[in-house]
Structure formats: structure tokens, C-alpha cells
Amino acid sequence: MATVLITNGGPHSAEDWAMATAEAIFQIEPSVNGARLLQARRLQTEIAELLINHHQSIIDMERRNLQRNTQEDFSYGNALAAVQAIAHIAKDTPWEAHINGDPWMQTAHHTILNHMQSMQHVERSWHRDHQ
Amino acid sequence: MTISTTWCTSAKSEIFSAAHCFQGPAVPTGSTTSGAFTITSLSSVSGLAVGMSVVDTGFGGVPTGAVIASIDSGSQITVSKAATATNSTVFSITGDHMAMVLINASPVGTYGAATTNYSQVTSNGDEVSGTGYTTGGIVMTNTSPAISGTQSYVNFTNPSWTSATFSTSGAVIVNESKRLGGTAGRTVGTYDFGGVQSVSSGTFTVLLPSAPNTVLTIT
């Protein structure tokens, strides 16, 4: 099943994107329950909260680009920094080893970059719609 | 009727007929000579495949509809149409154009592995109509095929509709490029949205499953 992100009345907020990214890169299996479920939800929320600032910076960058007709782009480095920050907050959790492994790091980097590119696209599209 | 999230079986078969090119875009620099079919001094041929679309982003010296006919060396390709100008420029070289078509809230048809062509959506009258949605859907940007362990997968940028007001229950990915038998509109995959999803004067984005868990995965 594909996930959809819907925001009525405007573009998606950094908070919308942050939660969507957190749910994509740290998925909680339906079989997880009890204390482990609580821990997992806590970490997922922490990841989302961490991503809000990262994602807001991308939205702000794209709005500046559209206002000034510039091409500032720091998506790649920003995504990498976000992955490293998530690895840091996962320390001392049951998922520390998993999140610090190469496969998760690569998938998370790809997903965050993908979402950041989508954020830029949405901002451009709204800008075009209202010109 | 129902929609499921799956590869279309016909697309799996068509892969073996080289009927889909999922390569992501490449933007090498290079030079054209008026009347010649070759593009020389290419900065790179990495990621290029025979049949990919070639667009001259600078001077329009390569006619519309040109595709790669052969890759001659690490810095030269031959295209299907002769250049109309002599220039050095940037080229946009892309794989097939894959569009996401949205299915309306109450589809008549069933969409899943047995879906073969966009015409099934149109003949059933199942495509979304509404503000911010254009018939035929949105062309996505391909992400070049990649490998994870023993799996190979392809993915696309997440399609978004802005200033949008409509309801939808799923989507079909359609290959707009004509390859196999000159037929356009061959379907590649179908996506279930888990129920009717509505947007009002807002933004509707489909978050495609993250790599390597994409729908289009060969194990």
C-alpha cells in the first residue's frame, strides 16, 4: 500500500514531512507491543522532531530561491547530516546497532534526500500556481 | 471494485523485451555538427542506454524525438535524427516517461497484476477529475535502477498535485513512451491508497515506498 500525504489549503509543513520521513525510515512492525512499542514510538517521535528543523531549512531555502531566482542547494549534505544526527539519538536504544549499520544508513539517506527533493518540488509547484 | 499494490505481470514480461527503460536523467555536455548524427566530446556516457530520449537544452540543434541509436565510445553517441545546427551545449538524456495516473474514489474496474494498459482506466471512466489534476497524470522522474543485496529495484520521485481538490483511491504507473509494438500507455504497477483519500485546495503527495522496498523490485 502506498502512503499519501495530504494537506488541505496549502503546501505540506515541515512537521508533515518530518513525521512522514520518520515513519518511512523507522517503521514499527504491527507485531511490536508493550514496552518495546512505547520505546519505538518514542524514538520515532524523536526522529520526527529532529527532522523538523532539517526539513524547514529545505523549505526555507527553496522559498528564498524562488523569491531571488537563485539556485542555492544543500540538500545532499543536509540529508547526510540528518542521518548522522538520527544515529546519534538512537544510541542506547535497542535499535542502535541497526540504525548505525550501512544498510539502514543508506536507505535513510536515500529516503530523506527523496523527501527533500519532493519538498522543493511542492514549493516550486505552489509558486508556479500563484504566479 | 478493487485496487492492489503490485507490479503488473505484463510489465514483468516486457522487461525481457527491453520494453521499459527506467534509467534516471543524465545531463552531459557535448557538441553537435549540423547534418551529423553523432554527438561528440560528451562529458560522460555513464548511465546512458540505447533508446534513451535526447533533448538539446541549449540551442535546439537536435530535433525533437531523437533517441540514442548507439554508444560509440566514452565520449560519443549516435542519435536517430541529424543535428540541425553546430553547437556545444548541455543535453538532457532520459529514460522512458513514467506517469502516475490517479484512480477516482469509486472505480468501476479492478486494477492490479492483470492491468496492462492505461486504456483500461479511460474506457472504465475511472481516472480522477478535479481541480489541479490533469488527465494523463504526472510524469515522474526515474531513479536509475539500483542493487541492494541480491535485489534490484527502481523508484521514482514522489508525485505531488498542488492547488488540488479531488478524491482518489489508488494509482497506476503508465509508461508513456512507445517501445514494444509502438504501443503507448503500457502499465507498470498499481498502488492502493487504502481507501478514499481527499484533498481540498491543498497538496496531495504520493510517498512511494522507500528503496529497497519499492514495488518494482526483482529478487
mmCIF file of C-alpha atoms in Angstrom:
data_model
loop_
_atom_site.group_PDB
_atom_site.id
_atom_site.type_symbol
_atom_site.label_atom_id
_atom_site.label_comp_id
_atom_site.label_asym_id
_atom_site.label_seq_id
_atom_site.Cartn_x
_atom_site.Cartn_y
_atom_site.Cartn_z
ATOM 1 C CA MET A 1 0.000 0.000 0.000
ATOM 2 C CA ALA A 2 1.373 3.414 -0.918
ATOM 3 C CA THR A 3 1.355 6.182 1.667
ATOM 4 C CA VAL A 4 -0.180 9.535 0.840
ATOM 5 C CA LEU A 5 0.482 12.904 2.422
ATOM 6 C CA ILE A 6 -2.438 15.330 2.278
ATOM 7 C CA THR A 7 -2.528 18.950 3.410
ATOM 8 C CA ASN A 8 -5.653 20.989 2.802
ATOM 9 C CA GLY A 9 -5.301 24.681 1.988
ATOM 10 C CA GLY A 10 -1.584 24.852 1.155
ATOM 11 C CA PRO A 11 1.763 23.065 0.899
ATOM 12 C CA HIS A 12 2.856 20.407 3.385
ATOM 13 C CA SER A 13 4.510 21.809 6.515
ATOM 14 C CA ALA A 14 7.940 20.772 7.792
ATOM 15 C CA GLU A 15 6.096 18.900 10.549
ATOM 16 C CA ASP A 16 4.021 16.953 7.985
ATOM 17 C CA TRP A 17 7.163 15.980 6.111
ATOM 18 C CA ALA A 18 9.116 15.165 9.276
ATOM 19 C CA MET A 19 6.516 12.674 10.505
ATOM 20 C CA ALA A 20 6.229 11.114 7.038
ATOM 21 C CA THR A 21 10.000 10.699 6.826
ATOM 22 C CA ALA A 22 10.249 9.290 10.353
ATOM 23 C CA GLU A 23 7.528 6.721 9.581
ATOM 24 C CA ALA A 24 9.298 5.747 6.350
ATOM 25 C CA ILE A 25 12.788 5.286 7.768
ATOM 26 C CA PHE A 26 11.824 3.870 11.174
ATOM 27 C CA GLN A 27 8.874 1.602 10.568
ATOM 28 C CA ILE A 28 7.218 -0.065 13.557
ATOM 29 C CA GLU A 29 6.034 -3.564 12.799
ATOM 30 C CA PRO A 30 2.436 -4.360 13.864
ATOM 31 C CA SER A 31 3.785 -7.262 15.954
ATOM 32 C CA VAL A 32 5.712 -4.904 18.295
ATOM 33 C CA ASN A 33 3.862 -4.375 21.563
ATOM 34 C CA GLY A 34 4.214 -3.488 25.242
ATOM 35 C CA ALA A 35 7.235 -1.567 26.493
ATOM 36 C CA ARG A 36 9.086 -2.098 23.234
ATOM 37 C CA LEU A 37 6.238 -0.415 21.333
ATOM 38 C CA LEU A 38 6.446 2.554 23.682
ATOM 39 C CA GLN A 39 10.216 2.783 23.153
ATOM 40 C CA ALA A 40 9.795 2.504 19.394
ATOM 41 C CA ARG A 41 7.158 5.226 19.262
ATOM 42 C CA ARG A 42 9.331 7.459 21.438
ATOM 43 C CA LEU A 43 12.300 7.040 19.105
ATOM 44 C CA GLN A 44 10.115 7.577 16.033
ATOM 45 C CA THR A 45 8.804 10.819 17.550
ATOM 46 C CA GLU A 46 12.346 11.945 18.427
ATOM 47 C CA ILE A 47 13.415 11.280 14.837
ATOM 48 C CA ALA A 48 10.474 13.339 13.564
ATOM 49 C CA GLU A 49 11.233 16.202 15.940
ATOM 50 C CA LEU A 50 14.866 16.173 14.852
ATOM 51 C CA LEU A 51 13.853 16.270 11.187
ATOM 52 C CA ILE A 52 11.554 19.292 11.564
ATOM 53 C CA ASN A 53 14.459 21.757 11.587
ATOM 54 C CA HIS A 54 16.238 19.949 8.751
ATOM 55 C CA HIS A 55 13.113 19.923 6.614
ATOM 56 C CA GLN A 56 12.172 23.516 7.473
ATOM 57 C CA SER A 57 15.619 24.622 6.270
ATOM 58 C CA ILE A 58 14.990 22.972 2.909
ATOM 59 C CA ILE A 59 11.563 24.605 2.547
ATOM 60 C CA ASP A 60 13.028 28.000 3.516
ATOM 61 C CA MET A 61 15.919 27.523 1.068
ATOM 62 C CA GLU A 62 13.566 26.773 -1.794
ATOM 63 C CA ARG A 63 11.333 29.754 -0.964
ATOM 64 C CA ARG A 64 14.440 32.000 -0.976
ATOM 65 C CA ASN A 65 15.475 30.526 -4.333
ATOM 66 C CA LEU A 66 12.060 31.256 -5.786
ATOM 67 C CA GLN A 67 11.963 34.808 -4.424
ATOM 68 C CA ARG A 68 15.517 35.690 -5.506
ATOM 69 C CA ASN A 69 15.746 33.499 -8.609
ATOM 70 C CA THR A 70 18.813 31.728 -7.170
ATOM 71 C CA GLN A 71 19.830 28.064 -7.148
ATOM 72 C CA GLU A 72 21.105 27.504 -3.633
ATOM 73 C CA ASP A 73 21.058 23.752 -2.915
ATOM 74 C CA PHE A 74 22.452 21.995 0.111
ATOM 75 C CA SER A 75 20.082 19.004 0.061
ATOM 76 C CA TYR A 76 22.741 16.295 -0.201
ATOM 77 C CA GLY A 77 24.863 17.443 2.746
ATOM 78 C CA ASN A 78 21.761 18.252 4.748
ATOM 79 C CA ALA A 79 20.386 14.733 4.291
ATOM 80 C CA LEU A 80 23.673 13.191 5.348
ATOM 81 C CA ALA A 81 23.791 15.384 8.453
ATOM 82 C CA ALA A 82 20.237 14.323 9.311
ATOM 83 C CA VAL A 83 21.146 10.630 9.081
ATOM 84 C CA GLN A 84 24.149 11.140 11.345
ATOM 85 C CA ALA A 85 22.033 13.056 13.862
ATOM 86 C CA ILE A 86 19.455 10.248 13.911
ATOM 87 C CA ALA A 87 22.216 7.689 14.506
ATOM 88 C CA HIS A 88 23.290 9.791 17.473
ATOM 89 C CA ILE A 89 19.857 9.869 19.136
ATOM 90 C CA ALA A 90 19.467 6.107 18.604
ATOM 91 C CA LYS A 91 22.383 5.426 20.929
ATOM 92 C CA ASP A 92 21.487 3.306 23.967
ATOM 93 C CA THR A 93 18.228 2.160 22.348
ATOM 94 C CA PRO A 94 17.508 -1.416 21.179
ATOM 95 C CA TRP A 95 17.890 -0.182 17.583
ATOM 96 C CA GLU A 96 21.356 1.394 17.952
ATOM 97 C CA ALA A 97 23.203 -1.323 16.019
ATOM 98 C CA HIS A 98 20.542 -1.496 13.297
ATOM 99 C CA ILE A 99 20.451 2.259 12.758
ATOM 100 C CA ASN A 100 24.236 2.560 12.762
ATOM 101 C CA GLY A 101 24.582 -0.171 10.113
ATOM 102 C CA ASP A 102 25.328 0.658 6.487
ATOM 103 C CA PRO A 103 22.074 -0.725 5.002
ATOM 104 C CA TRP A 104 19.874 1.439 7.250
ATOM 105 C CA MET A 105 22.108 4.480 6.802
ATOM 106 C CA GLN A 106 21.964 4.180 3.017
ATOM 107 C CA THR A 107 18.202 3.631 2.928
ATOM 108 C CA ALA A 108 17.576 6.517 5.331
ATOM 109 C CA HIS A 109 19.846 8.844 3.367
ATOM 110 C CA HIS A 110 18.073 7.928 0.138
ATOM 111 C CA THR A 111 14.634 8.445 1.693
ATOM 112 C CA ILE A 112 15.474 11.768 3.339
ATOM 113 C CA LEU A 113 17.019 13.049 0.124
ATOM 114 C CA ASN A 114 13.969 11.862 -1.798
ATOM 115 C CA HIS A 115 11.609 13.661 0.585
ATOM 116 C CA MET A 116 13.702 16.818 0.492
ATOM 117 C CA GLN A 117 13.557 16.844 -3.301
ATOM 118 C CA SER A 118 9.791 16.388 -3.073
ATOM 119 C CA MET A 119 9.563 19.348 -0.677
ATOM 120 C CA GLN A 120 11.433 21.509 -3.165
ATOM 121 C CA HIS A 121 9.154 20.349 -5.963
ATOM 122 C CA VAL A 122 5.997 21.128 -3.949
ATOM 123 C CA GLU A 123 7.271 24.634 -3.141
ATOM 124 C CA ARG A 124 8.060 25.281 -6.819
ATOM 125 C CA SER A 125 4.687 23.967 -7.852
ATOM 126 C CA TRP A 126 2.786 26.232 -5.437
ATOM 127 C CA HIS A 127 4.923 29.176 -6.568
ATOM 128 C CA ARG A 128 4.030 28.421 -10.206
ATOM 129 C CA ASP A 129 0.346 28.035 -9.362
ATOM 130 C CA HIS A 130 0.198 31.501 -7.831
ATOM 131 C CA GLN A 131 2.233 33.484 -10.356
ATOM 132 C CA MET B 1 -14.014 -2.820 -7.487
ATOM 133 C CA THR B 2 -10.518 -3.216 -6.081
ATOM 134 C CA ILE B 3 -7.019 -1.833 -6.442
ATOM 135 C CA SER B 4 -3.914 -3.665 -5.234
ATOM 136 C CA THR B 5 -0.303 -2.601 -4.847
ATOM 137 C CA THR B 6 1.743 -4.687 -7.242
ATOM 138 C CA TRP B 7 3.857 -4.971 -10.361
ATOM 139 C CA CYS B 8 1.783 -5.527 -13.486
ATOM 140 C CA THR B 9 2.502 -9.017 -14.830
ATOM 141 C CA SER B 10 2.671 -7.715 -18.412
ATOM 142 C CA ALA B 11 5.412 -5.274 -17.373
ATOM 143 C CA LYS B 12 7.479 -8.120 -15.915
ATOM 144 C CA SER B 13 7.301 -9.851 -19.281
ATOM 145 C CA GLU B 14 8.043 -6.641 -21.160
ATOM 146 C CA ILE B 15 11.260 -6.168 -19.165
ATOM 147 C CA PHE B 16 12.647 -9.156 -21.100
ATOM 148 C CA SER B 17 11.707 -7.434 -24.358
ATOM 149 C CA ALA B 18 13.601 -4.255 -23.400
ATOM 150 C CA ALA B 19 10.235 -2.526 -23.470
ATOM 151 C CA HIS B 20 10.815 -0.311 -20.437
ATOM 152 C CA CYS B 21 13.794 1.948 -19.734
ATOM 153 C CA PHE B 22 13.844 3.157 -16.135
ATOM 154 C CA GLN B 23 17.171 4.999 -16.359
ATOM 155 C CA GLY B 24 17.284 8.290 -14.488
ATOM 156 C CA PRO B 25 18.179 11.528 -16.272
ATOM 157 C CA ALA B 26 21.722 12.405 -17.333
ATOM 158 C CA VAL B 27 22.877 15.900 -18.336
ATOM 159 C CA PRO B 28 26.235 15.635 -20.122
ATOM 160 C CA THR B 29 27.770 18.421 -22.194
ATOM 161 C CA GLY B 30 28.690 17.705 -25.811
ATOM 162 C CA SER B 31 28.891 19.041 -29.360
ATOM 163 C CA THR B 32 26.722 18.711 -32.463
ATOM 164 C CA THR B 33 27.633 19.304 -36.100
ATOM 165 C CA SER B 34 24.900 20.371 -38.491
ATOM 166 C CA GLY B 35 23.827 17.396 -40.626
ATOM 167 C CA ALA B 36 25.644 14.832 -38.465
ATOM 168 C CA PHE B 37 24.032 12.085 -36.417
ATOM 169 C CA THR B 38 26.863 11.986 -33.880
ATOM 170 C CA ILE B 39 27.209 13.953 -30.654
ATOM 171 C CA THR B 40 30.893 14.279 -29.860
ATOM 172 C CA SER B 41 33.033 15.444 -26.941
ATOM 173 C CA LEU B 42 30.430 14.158 -24.470
ATOM 174 C CA SER B 43 31.496 14.792 -20.898
ATOM 175 C CA SER B 44 30.249 11.306 -19.928
ATOM 176 C CA VAL B 45 28.291 8.353 -21.261
ATOM 177 C CA SER B 46 27.713 6.970 -17.788
ATOM 178 C CA GLY B 47 24.110 5.846 -17.292
ATOM 179 C CA LEU B 48 23.249 6.152 -20.991
ATOM 180 C CA ALA B 49 21.452 3.347 -22.833
ATOM 181 C CA VAL B 50 20.370 2.854 -26.447
ATOM 182 C CA GLY B 51 16.832 4.162 -26.925
ATOM 183 C CA MET B 52 17.000 6.943 -24.322
ATOM 184 C CA SER B 53 15.499 10.282 -25.345
ATOM 185 C CA VAL B 54 17.972 13.080 -26.205
ATOM 186 C CA VAL B 55 16.990 16.731 -25.796
ATOM 187 C CA ASP B 56 19.285 19.634 -26.629
ATOM 188 C CA THR B 57 18.683 22.078 -23.766
ATOM 189 C CA GLY B 58 20.734 24.881 -25.285
ATOM 190 C CA PHE B 59 20.210 25.644 -28.942
ATOM 191 C CA GLY B 60 17.659 23.100 -30.099
ATOM 192 C CA GLY B 61 20.140 21.625 -32.574
ATOM 193 C CA VAL B 62 18.910 18.074 -32.004
ATOM 194 C CA PRO B 63 15.408 17.529 -33.459
ATOM 195 C CA THR B 64 12.531 16.587 -31.178
ATOM 196 C CA GLY B 65 12.071 12.851 -30.784
ATOM 197 C CA ALA B 66 15.756 11.939 -31.178
ATOM 198 C CA VAL B 67 16.909 8.873 -29.266
ATOM 199 C CA ILE B 68 20.286 7.209 -28.757
ATOM 200 C CA ALA B 69 20.982 4.805 -31.632
ATOM 201 C CA SER B 70 24.411 3.658 -30.424
ATOM 202 C CA ILE B 71 27.091 4.438 -27.877
ATOM 203 C CA ASP B 72 30.268 4.679 -29.886
ATOM 204 C CA SER B 73 32.896 5.470 -27.262
ATOM 205 C CA GLY B 74 33.346 7.059 -23.879
ATOM 206 C CA SER B 75 32.727 10.470 -25.419
ATOM 207 C CA GLN B 76 30.496 9.896 -28.462
ATOM 208 C CA ILE B 77 26.983 8.691 -29.221
ATOM 209 C CA THR B 78 24.970 8.425 -32.424
ATOM 210 C CA VAL B 79 21.369 9.619 -32.324
ATOM 211 C CA SER B 80 18.387 8.795 -34.544
ATOM 212 C CA LYS B 81 17.988 12.284 -36.064
ATOM 213 C CA ALA B 82 20.629 14.530 -37.624
ATOM 214 C CA ALA B 83 21.542 17.788 -35.902
ATOM 215 C CA THR B 84 20.261 20.997 -37.467
ATOM 216 C CA ALA B 85 22.989 23.222 -36.005
ATOM 217 C CA THR B 86 26.644 23.162 -34.982
ATOM 218 C CA ASN B 87 26.949 23.871 -31.280
ATOM 219 C CA SER B 88 28.365 22.867 -27.920
ATOM 220 C CA THR B 89 25.627 22.536 -25.347
ATOM 221 C CA VAL B 90 24.064 20.605 -22.455
ATOM 222 C CA PHE B 91 21.877 17.608 -23.242
ATOM 223 C CA SER B 92 19.069 16.166 -21.174
ATOM 224 C CA ILE B 93 19.056 12.405 -21.747
ATOM 225 C CA THR B 94 16.223 10.498 -20.120
ATOM 226 C CA GLY B 95 14.714 7.033 -19.871
ATOM 227 C CA ASP B 96 11.051 6.346 -20.581
ATOM 228 C CA HIS B 97 8.460 8.805 -19.320
ATOM 229 C CA MET B 98 6.578 7.133 -16.462
ATOM 230 C CA ALA B 99 3.380 8.873 -15.387
ATOM 231 C CA MET B 100 1.309 8.345 -12.273
ATOM 232 C CA VAL B 101 -2.395 8.303 -13.135
ATOM 233 C CA LEU B 102 -4.842 8.619 -10.231
ATOM 234 C CA ILE B 103 -7.935 6.411 -9.950
ATOM 235 C CA ASN B 104 -11.156 8.029 -8.746
ATOM 236 C CA ALA B 105 -12.979 7.320 -5.487
ATOM 237 C CA SER B 106 -15.402 4.742 -6.931
ATOM 238 C CA PRO B 107 -13.684 2.878 -9.753
ATOM 239 C CA VAL B 108 -15.650 0.523 -11.966
ATOM 240 C CA GLY B 109 -12.595 -1.524 -12.937
ATOM 241 C CA THR B 110 -10.176 -3.716 -10.998
ATOM 242 C CA TYR B 111 -6.528 -2.624 -11.040
ATOM 243 C CA GLY B 112 -3.661 -4.933 -10.138
ATOM 244 C CA ALA B 113 -1.313 -7.506 -11.630
ATOM 245 C CA ALA B 114 -3.612 -8.118 -14.613
ATOM 246 C CA THR B 115 -3.759 -4.449 -15.651
ATOM 247 C CA THR B 116 -1.948 -3.961 -18.937
ATOM 248 C CA ASN B 117 -2.731 -0.523 -20.362
ATOM 249 C CA TYR B 118 -3.911 2.970 -19.463
ATOM 250 C CA SER B 119 -6.770 2.466 -21.930
ATOM 251 C CA GLN B 120 -8.424 0.221 -19.310
ATOM 252 C CA VAL B 121 -8.614 3.211 -16.964
ATOM 253 C CA THR B 122 -10.019 5.534 -19.604
ATOM 254 C CA SER B 123 -12.520 3.047 -21.006
ATOM 255 C CA ASN B 124 -13.860 2.460 -17.487
ATOM 256 C CA GLY B 125 -14.043 6.202 -16.841
ATOM 257 C CA ASP B 126 -12.007 5.630 -13.674
ATOM 258 C CA GLU B 127 -9.473 8.459 -13.861
ATOM 259 C CA VAL B 128 -9.697 11.273 -11.323
ATOM 260 C CA SER B 129 -11.141 14.578 -12.419
ATOM 261 C CA GLY B 130 -10.870 17.690 -10.306
ATOM 262 C CA THR B 131 -9.067 20.951 -9.744
ATOM 263 C CA GLY B 132 -5.294 20.636 -10.015
ATOM 264 C CA TYR B 133 -5.423 17.269 -11.778
ATOM 265 C CA THR B 134 -4.668 16.913 -15.496
ATOM 266 C CA THR B 135 -5.867 13.866 -17.439
ATOM 267 C CA GLY B 136 -2.921 11.536 -18.058
ATOM 268 C CA GLY B 137 -1.415 12.192 -14.637
ATOM 269 C CA ILE B 138 2.030 13.480 -13.730
ATOM 270 C CA VAL B 139 5.272 12.368 -15.362
ATOM 271 C CA MET B 140 7.681 11.324 -12.621
ATOM 272 C CA THR B 141 11.473 11.449 -12.638
ATOM 273 C CA ASN B 142 13.013 7.995 -12.794
ATOM 274 C CA THR B 143 15.590 6.971 -10.226
ATOM 275 C CA SER B 144 18.050 4.713 -12.020
ATOM 276 C CA PRO B 145 17.860 1.012 -11.155
ATOM 277 C CA ALA B 146 19.966 0.081 -8.148
ATOM 278 C CA ILE B 147 21.009 -3.023 -6.242
ATOM 279 C CA SER B 148 20.529 -3.868 -2.575
ATOM 280 C CA GLY B 149 21.976 -7.241 -1.608
ATOM 281 C CA THR B 150 20.534 -9.693 -4.117
ATOM 282 C CA GLN B 151 17.602 -7.425 -5.074
ATOM 283 C CA SER B 152 17.392 -4.910 -7.875
ATOM 284 C CA TYR B 153 14.840 -2.149 -7.715
ATOM 285 C CA VAL B 154 13.667 1.036 -9.410
ATOM 286 C CA ASN B 155 11.873 4.001 -7.957
ATOM 287 C CA PHE B 156 10.651 7.477 -8.884
ATOM 288 C CA THR B 157 10.393 10.904 -7.334
ATOM 289 C CA ASN B 158 7.233 11.297 -5.238
ATOM 290 C CA PRO B 159 4.492 12.853 -7.410
ATOM 291 C CA SER B 160 2.605 15.823 -5.940
ATOM 292 C CA TRP B 161 -0.506 17.710 -7.014
ATOM 293 C CA THR B 162 -0.812 21.252 -5.690
ATOM 294 C CA SER B 163 -3.774 23.669 -5.529
ATOM 295 C CA ALA B 164 -5.713 20.422 -5.755
ATOM 296 C CA THR B 165 -9.273 19.424 -4.961
ATOM 297 C CA PHE B 166 -10.198 15.802 -5.724
ATOM 298 C CA SER B 167 -10.745 12.337 -4.258
ATOM 299 C CA THR B 168 -8.793 9.230 -5.206
ATOM 300 C CA SER B 169 -8.452 5.602 -4.138
ATOM 301 C CA GLY B 170 -5.305 4.467 -5.929
ATOM 302 C CA ALA B 171 -2.928 4.951 -8.819
ATOM 303 C CA VAL B 172 -1.499 3.318 -11.907
ATOM 304 C CA ILE B 173 2.023 3.879 -13.246
ATOM 305 C CA VAL B 174 1.946 4.175 -17.005
ATOM 306 C CA ASN B 175 4.860 4.113 -19.463
ATOM 307 C CA GLU B 176 4.080 6.921 -21.925
ATOM 308 C CA SER B 177 6.976 6.014 -24.230
ATOM 309 C CA LYS B 178 6.340 3.858 -27.302
ATOM 310 C CA ARG B 179 8.671 0.889 -27.401
ATOM 311 C CA LEU B 180 7.064 -2.523 -27.738
ATOM 312 C CA GLY B 181 4.910 -2.713 -30.868
ATOM 313 C CA GLY B 182 4.547 1.047 -30.907
ATOM 314 C CA THR B 183 2.074 0.860 -28.046
ATOM 315 C CA ALA B 184 1.989 3.712 -25.539
ATOM 316 C CA GLY B 185 0.305 3.573 -22.161
ATOM 317 C CA ARG B 186 1.609 0.193 -21.033
ATOM 318 C CA THR B 187 1.126 -0.115 -17.285
ATOM 319 C CA VAL B 188 3.994 -0.915 -14.956
ATOM 320 C CA GLY B 189 2.482 -1.002 -11.471
ATOM 321 C CA THR B 190 -0.647 -0.243 -9.465
ATOM 322 C CA TYR B 191 -0.974 1.313 -5.992
ATOM 323 C CA ASP B 192 -3.743 1.022 -3.435
ATOM 324 C CA PHE B 193 -4.180 4.057 -1.164
ATOM 325 C CA GLY B 194 -6.055 2.041 1.489
ATOM 326 C CA GLY B 195 -9.369 3.808 0.980
ATOM 327 C CA VAL B 196 -10.666 7.064 -0.464
ATOM 328 C CA GLN B 197 -8.261 9.964 0.029
ATOM 329 C CA SER B 198 -9.484 13.527 -0.476
ATOM 330 C CA VAL B 199 -7.693 16.851 -0.742
ATOM 331 C CA SER B 200 -9.255 20.322 -0.746
ATOM 332 C CA SER B 201 -7.412 23.343 -2.216
ATOM 333 C CA GLY B 202 -4.226 21.735 -0.974
ATOM 334 C CA THR B 203 -1.367 19.353 -1.670
ATOM 335 C CA PHE B 204 -1.637 15.653 -2.420
ATOM 336 C CA THR B 205 1.649 13.712 -2.454
ATOM 337 C CA VAL B 206 2.146 10.009 -3.023
ATOM 338 C CA LEU B 207 5.064 8.778 -0.926
ATOM 339 C CA LEU B 208 6.360 5.821 -2.876
ATOM 340 C CA PRO B 209 7.795 3.039 -0.719
ATOM 341 C CA SER B 210 11.432 3.660 0.093
ATOM 342 C CA ALA B 211 14.233 1.779 -1.607
ATOM 343 C CA PRO B 212 14.945 -1.113 -1.486
ATOM 344 C CA ASN B 213 11.314 -1.883 -0.570
ATOM 345 C CA THR B 214 9.894 -0.350 -3.733
ATOM 346 C CA VAL B 215 7.043 -2.069 -5.518
ATOM 347 C CA LEU B 216 9.175 -2.545 -8.613
ATOM 348 C CA THR B 217 11.720 -4.959 -7.173
ATOM 349 C CA ILE B 218 13.270 -8.055 -8.738
ATOM 350 C CA THR B 219 14.510 -10.547 -6.167
#
